[in-house]
mmCIF file of C-alpha atoms in Angstrom:
data_model
loop_
_atom_site.group_PDB
_atom_site.id
_atom_site.type_symbol
_atom_site.label_atom_id
_atom_site.label_comp_id
_atom_site.label_asym_id
_atom_site.label_seq_id
_atom_site.Cartn_x
_atom_site.Cartn_y
_atom_site.Cartn_z
ATOM 1 C CA ASP X 50 11.100 7.059 -48.101
ATOM 2 C CA THR X 51 14.404 6.598 -49.845
ATOM 3 C CA GLY X 52 15.773 9.923 -48.983
ATOM 4 C CA VAL X 53 16.687 12.922 -51.109
ATOM 5 C CA SER X 54 17.044 12.006 -54.893
ATOM 6 C CA GLN X 55 18.414 13.873 -57.715
ATOM 7 C CA ASP X 56 18.268 13.414 -61.473
ATOM 8 C CA PRO X 57 20.252 13.106 -63.490
ATOM 9 C CA ARG X 58 23.292 11.949 -61.534
ATOM 10 C CA HIS X 59 25.575 13.022 -64.575
ATOM 11 C CA LYS X 60 25.050 15.644 -67.188
ATOM 12 C CA ILE X 61 27.359 16.614 -70.048
ATOM 13 C CA THR X 62 26.483 19.566 -72.152
ATOM 14 C CA LYS X 63 27.881 21.800 -74.701
ATOM 15 C CA ARG X 64 28.628 25.391 -73.822
ATOM 16 C CA GLY X 65 25.688 27.608 -74.404
ATOM 17 C CA GLN X 66 22.941 24.909 -73.892
ATOM 18 C CA ASN X 67 20.362 24.841 -71.160
ATOM 19 C CA VAL X 68 20.157 22.366 -68.499
ATOM 20 C CA THR X 69 17.665 21.413 -65.833
ATOM 21 C CA PHE X 70 18.168 19.421 -62.733
ATOM 22 C CA ARG X 71 15.401 17.805 -60.557
ATOM 23 C CA CYS X 72 15.556 17.199 -56.819
ATOM 24 C CA ASP X 73 12.816 15.196 -54.772
ATOM 25 C CA PRO X 74 13.154 15.853 -51.227
ATOM 26 C CA ILE X 75 12.240 13.719 -48.284
ATOM 27 C CA SER X 76 8.397 13.907 -48.280
ATOM 28 C CA GLU X 77 7.847 15.465 -44.911
ATOM 29 C CA HIS X 78 10.524 18.081 -45.259
ATOM 30 C CA ASN X 79 9.314 21.455 -46.160
ATOM 31 C CA ARG X 80 12.686 23.038 -46.629
ATOM 32 C CA LEU X 81 14.798 22.440 -49.720
ATOM 33 C CA TYR X 82 18.286 23.730 -50.470
ATOM 34 C CA TRP X 83 20.460 23.860 -53.438
ATOM 35 C CA TYR X 84 24.286 23.958 -53.245
ATOM 36 C CA ARG X 85 27.220 23.963 -55.693
ATOM 37 C CA GLN X 86 30.421 22.101 -55.011
ATOM 38 C CA THR X 87 33.428 22.546 -57.226
ATOM 39 C CA LEU X 88 36.500 20.280 -57.213
ATOM 40 C CA GLY X 89 38.457 20.411 -53.827
ATOM 41 C CA GLN X 90 35.918 22.751 -52.333
ATOM 42 C CA GLY X 91 33.273 22.600 -49.785
ATOM 43 C CA PRO X 92 29.599 23.082 -50.958
ATOM 44 C CA GLU X 93 28.532 26.807 -51.620
ATOM 45 C CA PHE X 94 24.881 27.801 -50.747
ATOM 46 C CA LEU X 95 22.821 28.799 -53.741
ATOM 47 C CA THR X 96 19.244 29.129 -52.643
ATOM 48 C CA TYR X 97 16.503 27.652 -50.404
ATOM 49 C CA PHE X 98 12.750 27.118 -50.485
ATOM 50 C CA GLN X 99 10.246 26.896 -47.571
ATOM 51 C CA ASN X 100 7.392 25.041 -49.193
ATOM 52 C CA GLU X 101 6.825 26.806 -52.539
ATOM 53 C CA ALA X 102 8.528 30.047 -51.410
ATOM 54 C CA GLN X 103 12.086 30.813 -52.511
ATOM 55 C CA LEU X 104 13.359 32.674 -49.386
ATOM 56 C CA GLU X 105 16.926 33.374 -50.126
ATOM 57 C CA LYS X 106 19.241 33.383 -53.081
ATOM 58 C CA SER X 107 23.001 33.803 -52.900
ATOM 59 C CA ARG X 108 24.917 36.303 -55.002
ATOM 60 C CA LEU X 109 26.528 33.280 -56.627
ATOM 61 C CA LEU X 110 23.244 32.689 -58.268
ATOM 62 C CA SER X 111 23.503 34.711 -61.394
ATOM 63 C CA ASP X 112 20.594 35.590 -63.601
ATOM 64 C CA ARG X 113 21.234 32.572 -65.829
ATOM 65 C CA PHE X 114 20.289 30.302 -62.890
ATOM 66 C CA SER X 115 16.698 29.870 -61.832
ATOM 67 C CA ALA X 116 15.127 27.536 -59.373
ATOM 68 C CA GLU X 117 11.496 26.625 -58.819
ATOM 69 C CA ARG X 118 9.461 24.487 -56.410
ATOM 70 C CA PRO X 119 6.029 24.890 -57.752
ATOM 71 C CA LYS X 120 3.945 22.701 -55.482
ATOM 72 C CA GLY X 121 6.254 22.780 -52.555
ATOM 73 C CA SER X 122 7.468 19.179 -53.249
ATOM 74 C CA PHE X 123 10.098 18.693 -55.921
ATOM 75 C CA SER X 124 12.380 21.414 -57.140
ATOM 76 C CA THR X 125 14.045 22.193 -60.454
ATOM 77 C CA LEU X 126 17.356 24.179 -61.015
ATOM 78 C CA GLU X 127 17.850 25.501 -64.518
ATOM 79 C CA ILE X 128 20.989 26.943 -65.827
ATOM 80 C CA GLN X 129 20.641 28.758 -69.077
ATOM 81 C CA ARG X 130 23.462 29.488 -71.628
ATOM 82 C CA THR X 131 25.872 27.203 -69.753
ATOM 83 C CA GLU X 132 29.452 28.134 -69.420
ATOM 84 C CA GLN X 133 32.520 26.079 -68.535
ATOM 85 C CA GLY X 134 32.661 27.638 -65.182
ATOM 86 C CA ASP X 135 29.164 26.105 -64.424
ATOM 87 C CA SER X 136 30.869 22.601 -64.368
ATOM 88 C CA ALA X 137 30.382 21.226 -60.806
ATOM 89 C CA MET X 138 28.485 18.979 -58.611
ATOM 90 C CA TYR X 139 25.031 20.392 -57.818
ATOM 91 C CA LEU X 140 23.786 19.168 -54.391
ATOM 92 C CA CYS X 141 20.208 19.287 -53.070
ATOM 93 C CA ALA X 142 19.308 18.893 -49.491
ATOM 94 C CA SER X 143 16.119 19.044 -47.419
ATOM 95 C CA SER X 144 15.189 19.535 -43.803
ATOM 96 C CA THR X 145 12.213 20.090 -41.587
ATOM 97 C CA GLN X 146 11.175 23.746 -40.817
ATOM 98 C CA ASP X 147 11.872 23.017 -37.057
ATOM 99 C CA PHE X 148 15.512 23.309 -37.832
ATOM 100 C CA ASN X 149 17.500 20.973 -35.557
ATOM 101 C CA GLY X 150 20.514 21.117 -37.737
ATOM 102 C CA GLU X 151 20.034 17.902 -39.851
ATOM 103 C CA ALA X 152 19.857 18.553 -43.642
ATOM 104 C CA PHE X 153 19.682 15.435 -45.623
ATOM 105 C CA PHE X 154 21.683 15.516 -48.849
ATOM 106 C CA GLY X 155 21.135 13.813 -52.187
ATOM 107 C CA GLN X 156 23.921 12.269 -54.175
ATOM 108 C CA GLY X 157 24.163 15.333 -56.466
ATOM 109 C CA THR X 158 24.180 15.884 -60.114
ATOM 110 C CA ARG X 159 27.575 16.342 -61.763
ATOM 111 C CA LEU X 160 27.486 18.728 -64.509
ATOM 112 C CA THR X 161 30.420 18.905 -67.122
ATOM 113 C CA VAL X 162 30.192 21.683 -69.582
ATOM 114 C CA VAL X 163 32.426 21.183 -72.691
ATOM 115 C CA ALA G 16 28.878 36.894 -41.330
ATOM 116 C CA GLN G 17 29.760 33.473 -40.528
ATOM 117 C CA SER G 18 32.775 31.521 -41.887
ATOM 118 C CA VAL G 19 34.671 28.254 -41.256
ATOM 119 C CA THR G 20 38.314 27.355 -41.750
ATOM 120 C CA GLN G 21 39.522 23.768 -41.743
ATOM 121 C CA LEU G 22 43.185 23.428 -41.095
ATOM 122 C CA GLY G 23 44.904 21.065 -43.363
ATOM 123 C CA SER G 24 43.395 19.991 -46.671
ATOM 124 C CA HIS G 25 44.919 16.530 -46.476
ATOM 125 C CA VAL G 26 45.471 14.368 -43.274
ATOM 126 C CA SER G 27 46.892 11.003 -43.348
ATOM 127 C CA VAL G 28 46.848 8.549 -40.494
ATOM 128 C CA SER G 29 47.770 4.876 -39.996
ATOM 129 C CA GLU G 30 44.962 2.414 -39.241
ATOM 130 C CA GLY G 31 44.427 2.369 -35.506
ATOM 131 C CA ALA G 32 45.905 5.844 -34.909
ATOM 132 C CA LEU G 33 44.125 8.843 -33.584
ATOM 133 C CA VAL G 34 42.241 11.075 -36.002
ATOM 134 C CA LEU G 35 42.013 14.656 -35.483
ATOM 135 C CA LEU G 36 40.491 17.034 -38.065
ATOM 136 C CA ARG G 37 40.647 20.697 -37.161
ATOM 137 C CA CYS G 38 37.755 23.228 -37.547
ATOM 138 C CA ASN G 39 37.605 26.945 -36.463
ATOM 139 C CA TYR G 40 34.617 29.176 -37.026
ATOM 140 C CA SER G 41 33.733 32.722 -37.081
ATOM 141 C CA SER G 42 30.228 33.791 -35.985
ATOM 142 C CA SER G 43 28.765 36.920 -34.446
ATOM 143 C CA VAL G 44 25.760 34.964 -33.104
ATOM 144 C CA PRO G 45 25.714 31.632 -31.209
ATOM 145 C CA PRO G 46 26.619 28.969 -33.878
ATOM 146 C CA TYR G 47 25.211 25.686 -34.781
ATOM 147 C CA LEU G 48 28.081 23.461 -35.865
ATOM 148 C CA PHE G 49 28.232 20.338 -37.861
ATOM 149 C CA TRP G 50 30.654 17.783 -39.295
ATOM 150 C CA TYR G 51 29.619 15.857 -42.584
ATOM 151 C CA VAL G 52 31.395 13.108 -44.453
ATOM 152 C CA GLN G 53 31.484 12.667 -48.261
ATOM 153 C CA TYR G 54 32.363 9.592 -49.987
ATOM 154 C CA PRO G 55 33.543 9.846 -53.532
ATOM 155 C CA ASN G 56 30.712 10.796 -55.896
ATOM 156 C CA GLN G 57 28.277 10.716 -53.207
ATOM 157 C CA GLY G 58 26.259 13.251 -51.112
ATOM 158 C CA LEU G 59 27.034 14.444 -47.658
ATOM 159 C CA GLN G 60 26.116 12.492 -44.529
ATOM 160 C CA LEU G 61 25.812 14.093 -41.159
ATOM 161 C CA LEU G 62 28.397 12.764 -38.640
ATOM 162 C CA LEU G 63 27.438 14.935 -35.703
ATOM 163 C CA LYS G 64 26.040 18.301 -34.605
ATOM 164 C CA TYR G 65 26.218 20.920 -31.980
ATOM 165 C CA THR G 66 23.280 23.143 -31.457
ATOM 166 C CA THR G 67 22.756 23.831 -27.599
ATOM 167 C CA GLY G 68 23.606 21.907 -24.453
ATOM 168 C CA ALA G 69 26.521 19.637 -23.861
ATOM 169 C CA THR G 70 29.660 20.769 -25.618
ATOM 170 C CA LEU G 71 30.962 17.336 -26.260
ATOM 171 C CA VAL G 72 28.915 15.601 -28.990
ATOM 172 C CA LYS G 73 29.185 12.052 -30.026
ATOM 173 C CA GLY G 74 28.214 11.090 -33.682
ATOM 174 C CA ILE G 75 28.215 8.053 -35.877
ATOM 175 C CA ASN G 76 30.997 5.643 -36.531
ATOM 176 C CA GLY G 77 32.792 6.501 -33.384
ATOM 177 C CA PHE G 78 33.342 10.214 -34.139
ATOM 178 C CA GLU G 79 33.096 13.061 -31.630
ATOM 179 C CA ALA G 80 33.621 16.739 -31.444
ATOM 180 C CA GLU G 81 33.933 19.315 -28.716
ATOM 181 C CA PHE G 82 32.540 22.995 -29.001
ATOM 182 C CA LYS G 83 35.075 25.257 -27.467
ATOM 183 C CA LYS G 84 33.625 28.695 -27.569
ATOM 184 C CA SER G 85 36.743 30.411 -26.075
ATOM 185 C CA GLU G 86 38.958 28.933 -28.960
ATOM 186 C CA THR G 87 35.975 29.156 -31.541
ATOM 187 C CA SER G 88 36.894 25.566 -32.504
ATOM 188 C CA PHE G 89 34.945 22.333 -33.227
ATOM 189 C CA HIS G 90 37.576 19.727 -33.907
ATOM 190 C CA LEU G 91 36.621 16.255 -34.916
ATOM 191 C CA THR G 92 38.388 13.219 -33.320
ATOM 192 C CA LYS G 93 38.201 9.476 -33.378
ATOM 193 C CA PRO G 94 40.353 7.378 -31.192
ATOM 194 C CA SER G 95 41.217 4.759 -33.674
ATOM 195 C CA ALA G 96 41.125 5.083 -37.452
ATOM 196 C CA HIS G 97 39.697 2.416 -39.610
ATOM 197 C CA MET G 98 40.298 2.103 -43.282
ATOM 198 C CA SER G 99 36.608 2.804 -44.069
ATOM 199 C CA ASP G 100 37.094 6.279 -42.569
ATOM 200 C CA ALA G 101 38.900 7.497 -45.652
ATOM 201 C CA ALA G 102 36.694 10.300 -47.166
ATOM 202 C CA GLU G 103 36.344 14.026 -47.255
ATOM 203 C CA TYR G 104 35.054 15.768 -44.108
ATOM 204 C CA PHE G 105 33.395 19.003 -43.928
ATOM 205 C CA CYS G 106 32.868 21.279 -41.028
ATOM 206 C CA ALA G 107 29.848 23.697 -41.328
ATOM 207 C CA VAL G 108 28.263 26.443 -39.423
ATOM 208 C CA SER G 109 24.754 27.768 -39.183
ATOM 209 C CA HIS G 110 22.420 29.611 -36.788
ATOM 210 C CA TYR G 111 18.839 29.145 -35.905
ATOM 211 C CA ASN G 112 17.560 32.228 -37.655
ATOM 212 C CA GLN G 113 19.351 31.513 -41.154
ATOM 213 C CA GLY G 114 16.644 29.211 -42.391
ATOM 214 C CA GLY G 115 19.007 26.076 -42.092
ATOM 215 C CA LYS G 116 21.633 27.588 -44.674
ATOM 216 C CA LEU G 117 24.955 25.837 -44.086
ATOM 217 C CA ILE G 118 28.297 27.569 -44.616
ATOM 218 C CA PHE G 119 30.976 24.962 -45.229
ATOM 219 C CA GLY G 120 34.681 25.020 -44.749
ATOM 220 C CA GLN G 121 36.917 23.707 -47.657
ATOM 221 C CA GLY G 122 37.158 20.202 -46.516
ATOM 222 C CA THR G 123 39.848 17.825 -45.223
ATOM 223 C CA GLU G 124 40.598 14.679 -47.030
ATOM 224 C CA LEU G 125 41.430 11.870 -44.609
ATOM 225 C CA SER G 126 43.683 8.954 -45.872
ATOM 226 C CA VAL G 127 44.082 5.918 -43.792
ATOM 227 C CA LYS G 128 47.171 3.718 -44.241
ATOM 228 C CA PRO G 129 47.146 0.023 -43.536
#
């Protein structure tokens, strides 16, 4: 297993376009998390899944954002009608359900909205 | 509600000097505490964690941190800085009943001078 992988690593899009990011967690991890990180700030929690169920969504997650994990494996995060304020690094992490504190992070997808 | 405050957004030390990065937390329940490191354009890597038990925890790369409940602190230290320690460091808090969601501080950028 090569860890948590995210695709693409970089995305440049025009304002108003839709974008979709993918995250592949560590295979035996049934929890998957999405975070957003803006320049000079710590990551902010967006949402998390346990298997295919989305158990919590942050108030930061506007109705333009949607996340899915249809088969409890990979996850997608879609942003509709992108705005310049959506420019950020989007980080995915995974962990086991028996939470011992170790969430493994992917390298992130850097989104630039122009 | 939980929160994390990291004192000092930038810390600069000389190679071989003591590293001290400060973290204070707020939590109404017993916290789980973490330090993560982030290199440029990379995801986060766990340095160390405190969940229960011994309050002095040792992590990778010679780092350690001490949980002090009375001071609500979890400061990160390393006796002797190395050039390769230059990175962004994040303190985070969670709790066992929060599904593994992490609340991060704003980060401290560590510079190491030769």
